[in-house]
XYZ file of C-alpha atoms in Angstrom:
603
model
C 13.701 23.062 14.165
C 11.119 23.981 16.759
C 8.177 26.077 15.607
C 7.723 29.229 17.751
C 4.506 29.216 19.752
C 2.053 31.825 20.975
C 0.615 31.513 24.403
C -3.115 32.259 24.838
C -5.209 32.801 27.889
C -8.945 32.730 27.133
C -11.458 34.332 29.499
C -14.976 33.016 28.828
C -18.321 33.488 30.622
C -19.292 30.144 32.120
C -22.620 29.843 30.318
C -20.841 30.355 26.930
C -17.962 28.028 27.808
C -19.313 24.878 26.116
C -20.088 26.722 22.866
C -16.642 28.274 22.982
C -14.996 24.858 23.338
C -16.984 23.453 20.448
C -15.743 26.353 18.250
C -12.187 25.787 19.477
C -12.523 22.079 18.648
C -13.752 22.917 15.131
C -10.800 25.313 14.711
C -8.479 22.436 15.623
C -5.126 24.225 16.043
C -4.987 25.235 19.737
C -3.000 22.961 22.045
C -4.656 23.238 25.513
C -2.520 23.026 28.674
C -3.749 20.137 30.775
C -1.032 19.942 33.384
C -1.564 18.910 37.000
C -5.120 17.625 36.494
C -6.603 14.378 37.680
C -8.708 12.037 35.585
C -12.270 11.930 37.031
C -14.588 8.947 37.143
C -16.508 9.897 34.054
C -13.260 10.159 32.046
C -12.125 6.754 33.420
C -15.392 5.221 32.287
C -15.090 6.656 28.774
C -11.438 5.489 28.608
C -12.529 2.011 29.621
C -15.186 1.971 26.913
C -12.669 3.176 24.300
C -10.231 0.445 25.319
C -12.957 -2.214 25.064
C -13.939 -1.008 21.580
C -10.332 -0.849 20.429
C -9.732 -4.392 21.679
C -12.886 -5.606 19.900
C -11.888 -3.833 16.626
C -8.417 -5.401 16.687
C -9.987 -8.851 17.261
C -12.647 -8.523 14.589
C -10.090 -7.156 12.004
C -8.529 -10.576 12.225
C -11.837 -12.268 11.244
C -13.130 -12.824 7.720
C -16.454 -10.966 7.421
C -19.158 -12.778 5.286
C -20.196 -11.246 2.016
C -23.617 -10.055 3.112
C -25.368 -6.895 4.364
C -26.113 -5.944 7.893
C -29.730 -6.696 8.660
C -29.641 -6.621 12.466
C -29.452 -3.282 14.196
C -26.989 -3.375 17.101
C -25.401 -0.697 19.249
C -21.588 -0.533 19.749
C -21.954 -1.639 23.347
C -24.067 -4.628 22.367
C -21.519 -5.710 19.750
C -18.562 -5.301 22.154
C -20.428 -7.260 24.898
C -21.427 -9.988 22.457
C -17.786 -10.308 21.202
C -16.452 -10.558 24.718
C -19.094 -13.118 25.672
C -18.388 -15.196 22.593
C -14.619 -15.043 23.218
C -15.109 -16.270 26.805
C -17.469 -19.014 25.678
C -15.068 -20.146 22.965
C -12.239 -20.260 25.467
C -14.358 -22.387 27.786
C -15.136 -24.858 25.016
C -11.491 -24.992 23.954
C -10.491 -25.838 27.542
C -13.302 -28.413 27.652
C -11.971 -30.062 24.472
C -8.499 -30.272 26.016
C -9.976 -31.893 29.120
C -12.117 -34.287 27.056
C -9.176 -35.314 24.843
C -7.184 -36.093 27.988
C -10.063 -38.234 29.334
C -10.417 -39.899 25.929
C -6.781 -40.875 25.976
C -7.321 -42.583 29.362
C -10.476 -44.475 28.361
C -9.404 -45.295 24.732
C -7.738 -48.662 25.644
C -11.062 -49.918 27.029
C -12.844 -49.308 23.729
C -16.589 -48.859 23.481
C -18.897 -50.465 26.051
C -22.351 -49.915 27.412
C -22.171 -48.342 30.880
C -25.899 -48.919 31.452
C -25.376 -52.617 30.802
C -22.560 -52.749 33.341
C -24.780 -51.057 35.932
C -27.647 -53.406 35.157
C -25.369 -56.433 35.592
C -24.093 -55.001 38.896
C -27.701 -54.695 40.150
C -28.101 -58.430 39.409
C -24.967 -59.341 41.339
C -22.604 -59.639 38.351
C -19.764 -57.212 38.835
C -17.197 -56.395 36.227
C -13.737 -55.278 37.560
C -11.154 -53.527 35.402
C -7.395 -54.279 35.607
C -4.131 -53.111 34.054
C -0.972 -55.277 34.106
C 2.446 -54.612 32.677
C 3.441 -56.905 29.836
C 6.246 -58.478 31.864
C 3.853 -59.353 34.698
C 0.909 -60.593 32.715
C 0.699 -64.411 32.527
C -1.200 -65.854 29.490
C -2.358 -68.822 31.728
C -4.481 -66.338 33.726
C -7.011 -66.532 30.932
C -7.699 -70.125 31.790
C -7.281 -69.795 35.532
C -9.451 -66.802 36.162
C -12.720 -65.412 34.689
C -10.950 -62.656 32.750
C -11.224 -61.244 29.304
C -8.406 -59.207 27.674
C -9.782 -56.016 26.281
C -6.612 -54.499 24.841
C -2.844 -54.972 24.671
C -1.008 -51.765 23.811
C 2.041 -49.764 24.865
C 3.416 -52.610 26.981
C 0.217 -52.945 29.038
C -2.576 -55.446 29.229
C -6.105 -54.114 29.796
C -8.481 -56.819 30.999
C -11.709 -57.310 32.912
C -12.667 -59.904 35.414
C -16.184 -61.216 36.280
C -17.386 -61.842 39.853
C -14.026 -62.897 41.244
C -13.543 -62.458 44.993
C -10.625 -64.800 45.596
C -7.018 -63.960 46.113
C -5.320 -61.227 44.147
C -3.908 -62.327 40.850
C -0.629 -60.603 41.356
C 0.597 -57.660 43.507
C 1.758 -55.920 40.263
C -1.716 -55.964 38.719
C -3.477 -52.677 39.204
C -7.270 -52.557 39.587
C -8.627 -49.305 38.173
C -11.931 -47.586 38.666
C -14.714 -48.526 36.255
C -14.681 -45.926 33.452
C -17.671 -43.661 33.598
C -17.932 -43.196 29.856
C -16.982 -45.034 26.693
C -14.830 -43.830 23.747
C -17.925 -43.239 21.664
C -19.493 -41.019 24.305
C -16.299 -38.949 24.677
C -15.909 -38.604 20.901
C -19.495 -37.338 20.649
C -18.835 -34.859 23.439
C -15.710 -33.450 21.688
C -17.661 -33.280 18.409
C -20.398 -31.222 20.120
C -17.746 -28.810 21.481
C -16.273 -28.373 18.008
C -19.708 -27.733 16.523
C -20.373 -25.017 19.107
C -16.965 -23.436 18.457
C -17.768 -23.407 14.694
C -21.074 -21.647 15.520
C -19.230 -19.073 17.695
C -16.672 -18.454 14.910
C -19.460 -17.889 12.403
C -21.118 -15.393 14.688
C -17.774 -13.597 15.304
C -17.255 -13.429 11.506
C -20.683 -11.908 11.177
C -19.941 -9.318 13.882
C -16.897 -8.267 11.845
C -19.426 -6.525 9.549
C -19.874 -3.948 12.351
C -16.213 -2.757 12.454
C -17.016 0.576 10.794
C -19.804 1.173 13.356
C -17.315 0.450 16.196
C -14.703 2.774 14.689
C -17.317 5.523 14.468
C -18.239 5.001 18.114
C -14.549 5.066 19.080
C -14.092 8.440 17.363
C -17.191 9.849 19.015
C -16.050 8.690 22.492
C -12.515 10.058 21.833
C -14.015 13.468 20.945
C -16.206 13.329 23.964
C -13.238 12.520 26.220
C -11.086 15.272 24.713
C -13.882 17.769 25.271
C -14.309 16.758 28.931
C -10.558 16.841 29.583
C -10.211 20.308 28.102
C -13.268 21.599 29.906
C -11.943 20.344 33.250
C -8.589 21.968 32.570
C -10.155 25.428 32.865
C -9.796 27.413 36.062
C -12.929 29.099 37.431
C -12.504 32.670 38.554
C -14.870 35.294 40.053
C -16.978 32.662 41.757
C -16.698 30.280 38.776
C -18.469 32.727 36.526
C -15.355 33.330 34.385
C -13.521 30.286 32.947
C -9.790 30.813 32.218
C -8.145 28.411 29.781
C -4.500 28.315 28.598
C -3.537 27.204 25.124
C -0.748 27.325 22.557
C -0.843 28.161 18.856
C 1.980 27.777 16.239
C 3.320 31.074 14.987
C 2.136 30.547 11.416
C -1.483 29.889 12.596
C -1.552 32.778 15.024
C -3.234 35.293 12.715
C -5.893 32.743 11.695
C -6.752 32.084 15.370
C -6.883 35.792 16.167
C -9.333 36.442 13.300
C -11.664 33.703 14.511
C -11.491 34.860 18.170
C -12.121 38.486 17.216
C -15.018 37.544 14.998
C -16.621 35.609 17.925
C -15.861 38.552 20.355
C -13.927 36.184 22.671
C -11.717 37.799 25.265
C -8.134 36.572 25.300
C -4.543 37.507 26.074
C -1.826 36.351 23.764
C 1.932 36.680 23.744
C 4.872 34.959 22.140
C 6.013 31.948 24.170
C 9.070 32.602 26.356
C 11.951 30.104 26.299
C 11.141 29.176 29.922
C 7.518 28.387 29.042
C 6.481 24.740 28.862
C 5.197 25.228 25.351
C 4.348 22.143 23.185
C 6.916 21.044 20.624
C 6.057 21.149 16.918
C 9.005 20.121 14.804
C 9.223 21.799 11.445
C 12.308 20.754 9.483
C 13.522 20.676 5.888
C 12.375 17.826 3.627
C 15.575 15.948 4.301
C 15.624 16.339 8.114
C 11.882 15.638 8.375
C 12.519 12.079 7.183
C 14.547 11.476 10.395
C 11.968 12.952 12.818
C 10.467 9.477 13.595
C 13.939 8.437 14.821
C 14.413 11.576 17.032
C 10.921 11.057 18.471
C 11.846 7.530 19.564
C 14.048 9.144 22.213
C 12.317 12.310 23.408
C 11.079 15.752 22.305
C 13.488 18.631 23.103
C 12.322 21.225 25.555
C 11.053 24.506 24.081
C 14.266 26.330 24.929
C 16.508 23.716 23.267
C 17.586 23.209 19.718
C 15.995 20.334 17.802
C 18.865 17.946 17.102
C 17.164 16.163 14.178
C 18.816 18.172 11.356
C 22.143 17.876 13.072
C 22.262 14.091 13.452
C 20.444 13.208 10.177
C 23.490 13.277 7.813
C 25.585 11.329 10.378
C 22.839 8.743 10.776
C 22.624 8.206 7.053
C 26.425 7.768 6.773
C 26.591 5.473 9.766
C 23.892 3.219 8.359
C 25.817 2.922 5.083
C 29.030 2.310 7.013
C 27.473 -0.567 9.037
C 25.821 -2.195 5.998
C 28.753 -1.554 3.732
C 27.696 -3.571 0.686
C 26.897 -1.837 -2.601
C 24.765 -4.762 -3.801
C 22.611 -4.749 -0.654
C 22.281 -0.936 -0.891
C 21.130 -1.254 -4.522
C 18.390 -3.690 -3.461
C 17.107 -1.123 -0.900
C 17.138 1.709 -3.460
C 15.420 -0.310 -6.196
C 12.889 -1.975 -3.842
C 11.873 1.338 -2.258
C 11.672 3.038 -5.657
C 9.407 0.341 -7.148
C 7.157 0.150 -4.116
C 6.726 3.943 -4.097
C 4.575 3.777 -7.228
C 1.740 1.957 -5.390
C 2.424 2.979 -1.763
C -0.028 5.115 0.214
C 1.062 8.754 0.580
C 1.772 8.347 4.347
C 4.318 5.606 3.619
C 6.204 7.529 0.926
C 8.476 9.478 3.369
C 9.563 6.164 4.901
C 10.371 4.816 1.483
C 12.350 7.942 0.680
C 14.383 7.410 3.871
C 14.999 3.822 2.792
C 16.240 5.117 -0.551
C 18.671 7.512 1.140
C 19.944 4.809 3.491
C 20.380 2.575 0.469
C 22.369 5.204 -1.351
C 24.682 5.592 1.649
C 25.132 1.833 1.695
C 26.018 1.880 -2.031
C 28.539 4.686 -1.290
C 30.352 2.772 1.454
C 30.115 -0.467 -0.479
C 31.860 1.264 -3.401
C 34.406 2.683 -1.040
C 35.420 -0.792 0.134
C 34.712 -2.542 -3.177
C 32.179 -4.956 -1.609
C 29.226 -6.194 -3.725
C 27.006 -8.987 -2.466
C 29.793 -10.194 -0.182
C 32.337 -10.327 -2.993
C 35.470 -8.157 -2.746
C 36.141 -6.430 -6.061
C 39.797 -6.165 -5.071
C 40.177 -9.935 -5.134
C 38.246 -10.488 -8.379
C 40.071 -10.496 -11.706
C 38.058 -7.855 -13.520
C 40.094 -6.012 -16.181
C 37.870 -2.900 -16.063
C 38.651 -2.427 -12.356
C 42.390 -2.896 -12.659
C 43.158 0.796 -12.470
C 40.697 1.512 -9.680
C 41.638 -1.225 -7.133
C 44.213 0.997 -5.423
C 41.426 3.457 -4.564
C 39.371 0.922 -2.527
C 39.677 1.307 1.280
C 41.211 -1.606 3.094
C 40.314 -2.595 6.683
C 42.985 -0.386 8.155
C 41.638 2.699 6.423
C 37.995 1.869 7.337
C 39.051 1.450 10.964
C 40.633 4.891 10.995
C 37.672 6.376 9.112
C 35.233 5.116 11.765
C 37.258 6.851 14.509
C 37.570 10.037 12.500
C 33.811 10.108 11.816
C 33.191 9.513 15.494
C 35.474 12.322 16.584
C 33.917 14.690 14.033
C 30.412 13.951 15.330
C 31.454 14.332 18.935
C 33.163 17.711 18.272
C 30.177 18.767 16.152
C 27.890 17.825 19.075
C 29.967 20.014 21.379
C 29.571 22.935 18.894
C 25.720 22.304 19.031
C 25.964 22.328 22.839
C 27.797 25.664 22.762
C 25.067 27.130 20.486
C 22.402 25.705 22.800
C 23.955 27.290 25.879
C 24.417 30.600 24.054
C 20.751 30.657 22.964
C 19.322 29.463 26.289
C 21.496 31.512 28.676
C 24.217 33.821 27.325
C 27.519 33.694 25.486
C 29.429 33.445 28.778
C 27.858 30.021 29.426
C 29.150 28.803 26.006
C 32.784 29.826 26.593
C 33.818 26.665 28.405
C 32.422 24.365 25.664
C 33.885 26.537 22.930
C 37.260 26.350 24.685
C 37.084 22.545 24.651
C 36.263 22.538 20.939
C 39.275 24.838 20.218
C 41.565 22.648 22.330
C 40.520 19.445 20.610
C 40.526 20.837 17.059
C 43.895 22.538 17.515
C 45.616 19.189 18.151
C 45.257 17.638 14.682
C 45.537 20.986 12.918
C 48.919 21.814 14.468
C 50.026 18.266 14.097
C 49.543 18.393 10.367
C 50.953 21.817 10.008
C 53.998 20.717 11.978
C 54.737 17.963 9.429
C 56.185 20.634 7.146
C 59.783 21.194 8.323
C 59.653 24.867 7.324
C 56.461 25.599 9.248
C 56.708 27.563 12.522
C 53.289 26.226 13.568
C 54.287 23.131 15.422
C 52.297 20.910 17.795
C 52.854 22.425 21.265
C 54.898 25.237 19.640
C 54.609 28.800 20.905
C 51.496 29.690 18.916
C 49.809 26.442 19.817
C 50.661 26.895 23.514
C 49.117 30.379 23.484
C 45.933 28.934 22.026
C 45.907 26.122 24.544
C 46.471 28.719 27.356
C 43.497 30.819 26.226
C 41.323 27.683 25.976
C 42.504 26.547 29.386
C 41.365 29.829 30.968
C 37.953 29.355 29.369
C 37.733 25.749 30.540
C 38.836 26.477 34.086
C 37.112 29.752 34.854
C 33.892 29.827 32.729
C 32.180 26.584 33.811
C 29.592 28.356 35.819
C 29.633 32.141 35.024
C 28.760 34.401 37.918
C 30.093 32.089 40.602
C 33.283 32.195 42.691
C 36.467 31.688 40.523
C 37.763 28.992 42.903
C 34.412 27.171 42.519
C 34.797 27.483 38.747
C 38.389 26.201 38.916
C 37.248 23.154 40.911
C 34.527 22.468 38.362
C 37.095 22.941 35.611
C 39.290 20.200 37.090
C 36.315 17.875 37.330
C 35.281 18.726 33.781
C 38.805 18.017 32.572
C 38.761 14.570 34.245
C 35.416 13.773 32.683
C 36.463 14.969 29.253
C 39.754 13.015 29.330
C 37.951 9.755 30.150
C 34.676 10.373 28.341
C 36.094 11.632 25.033
C 38.292 8.541 24.640
C 35.412 6.164 25.489
C 32.981 8.009 23.240
C 35.354 7.952 20.270
C 36.207 4.251 20.689
C 32.438 3.506 20.576
C 32.453 4.366 16.893
C 34.632 1.360 16.174
C 31.313 -0.534 16.014
C 30.732 1.080 12.618
C 33.849 -0.635 11.290
C 33.076 -3.902 13.007
C 29.546 -4.157 11.645
C 30.587 -3.262 8.135
C 33.410 -5.850 8.237
C 31.094 -8.599 9.659
C 28.430 -7.916 6.974
C 31.048 -8.314 4.233
C 32.608 -11.408 5.756
C 29.250 -13.120 6.284
C 28.283 -12.398 2.695
C 31.579 -13.846 1.494
C 31.026 -16.985 3.556
C 27.619 -17.601 1.903
C 29.223 -17.097 -1.502
C 31.902 -19.711 -0.647
C 29.258 -22.088 0.680
C 27.159 -21.762 -2.464
C 29.937 -22.426 -4.928
C 31.827 -24.868 -2.743
C 28.932 -27.126 -1.694
C 27.157 -27.274 -5.092
C 27.184 -30.760 -6.685
C 28.685 -31.314 -10.147
C 25.306 -32.247 -11.691
C 24.655 -29.486 -14.269
C 21.075 -28.341 -13.492
C 21.085 -29.266 -9.753
C 24.362 -27.368 -9.328
C 22.770 -24.067 -10.360
C 19.638 -24.733 -8.269
C 21.721 -25.344 -5.186
C 23.874 -22.254 -5.825
C 20.804 -20.025 -6.284
C 19.080 -21.386 -3.172
C 22.131 -20.969 -0.898
C 22.845 -17.482 -2.264
C 19.206 -16.406 -1.861
C 18.692 -17.793 1.631
C 22.160 -16.759 2.867
C 22.114 -13.224 1.582
C 18.510 -12.782 2.789
C 19.634 -13.676 6.312
C 22.682 -11.415 6.017
C 20.551 -8.456 4.767
C 18.058 -8.874 7.628
C 20.720 -9.138 10.309
C 22.835 -6.332 8.863
C 19.850 -3.992 8.409
C 18.851 -4.585 12.033
C 22.350 -3.811 13.256
C 22.686 -0.881 10.951
C 19.580 0.709 12.455
C 20.192 -0.093 16.122
C 23.873 0.910 16.409
C 23.655 4.288 14.680
C 20.712 5.010 16.965
C 22.835 4.111 19.944
C 25.624 6.399 18.782
C 23.119 9.206 18.205
C 21.184 8.924 21.463
C 24.192 8.215 23.718
C 27.382 9.737 22.317
C 25.987 12.594 20.172
C 23.096 13.653 22.440
C 25.397 13.599 25.491
C 28.054 15.759 23.891
C 25.395 18.067 22.457
C 24.030 18.606 26.004
C 20.513 17.373 25.062
C 18.087 17.575 27.970
C 14.786 16.584 26.349
C 11.416 16.110 28.112
C 9.315 18.374 25.981
C 5.756 17.332 25.025
C 4.568 17.094 21.460
C 2.021 19.552 19.929
C -1.401 17.961 20.239
C -4.118 20.393 19.183
C -7.660 20.208 20.483
C -9.711 19.120 17.499
C -12.370 16.740 16.316
C -11.122 13.374 15.387
C -12.569 12.046 12.120
C -12.458 8.749 10.268
C -10.231 10.328 7.621
C -7.691 11.437 10.309
C -7.607 7.943 11.734
């Protein structure tokens, strides 16, 4: 549900404005309107500094800080600059190593030699030329015919040198290469120097990780400074900029507290309860159960202030759909037990997520029990005497298929009821008539169908009573699409609405078949791993059990991961597409974000 808000307009003398903002920041409950404002250069600079600090913190958190105390006093900017410089330098050395390794690979066949000696010989008229010849081309007699020396024979190539030879070419397939400008030893030493420098850089980066707390403190201070500047620049100057006018929003339950503080400080303000057309911030306040599903609803969008929050309405369906898709009592039990055990040592902020996992696990156990599926095994097919009298109660595939469609239709019709309530609240009861008429029309069909199955019943499908109900619903559908407008215009909209409903309702309902399909695939895949484990195991006594356990563990782990992923994504899809559409969800609201001082504890 959306918490009602109070709208405030503060009127403050310009010389007292900074002090007023500091008190408002200490109070920490007023959400300031900052619409239609541009970010100035100062704010851009602060944002850039915050981003640099955040990047440096993330990087340093991946380092292992040494076990020593900080003895060198550094500012946050100095630390960030040093981290960035060392990162760039390390990257340069890493690139240099790659280049050196490539050069080393080229010179390696020539081995170690003294380049100075070669140059000295050249000055005295003794030149040394370097050649490479393919194995098929090289002739062993060349060693006796020419002044050559084979240096290396590797990878199908001969590497050899020739002294002072200016005669005809040995062979057109022999390639003369440029005299290497360094030896293997020189290149190895160069790479070693680069590695040493990288080790020094890593050590210094590890040392800088000691300053993470200082960086976080600076980040918080800059964030507070930025918030202050943004709020200050959101004020409108009146009376020649001597009076600053600021708009803000306060949740209903904090309204009295804010009033007391403002009255005590003699601050002039105007307050009123937010109107449904106001662009008030959204603060969701749901029951303990629905609150667990708020992270899911926030993935899509906040509702507008005039709308209903759909979180409590989709929460039970989401839980059931997750269990339907997973559909294995054994897997569900793992979720429940795992979350329960981890709750004992989890941080308080993670406990709601673990509670949600427990609920989703319970739903999975429920649907697994409904189909008789436990760790991929079908209890119907197992010869267990204790279950003999219960096997007829397990749902087969045909029943699960129908159940998925029924659940889908129920959620769609429920969504239409929510839409009618939304329209009633936002506009008037007249705007809800068309949607209510559709709900009556859809619900009447199965009701009169089942009533008509009794031969003595006068309430038949498309009987007189049913036709009267359909006629009344038809009037609502055709003439209350857009109350207040021309009846002919309404009739035209009614026809268009009927076309959309006829095609959309069928498509939306069929979308829920995915619940059945995912549950079926999860069970089949689990059964396949069971068959593999017991079918592929060798007859050797000890080895047999090891292989069975390994295949079962790896196979069911893969199945749990894939099924959990699908069981999250597809119910989300059904919620955000089918349910939200039929509930007439608009969205686009902004979350409640009070102006307050950020602290290390809040981070």
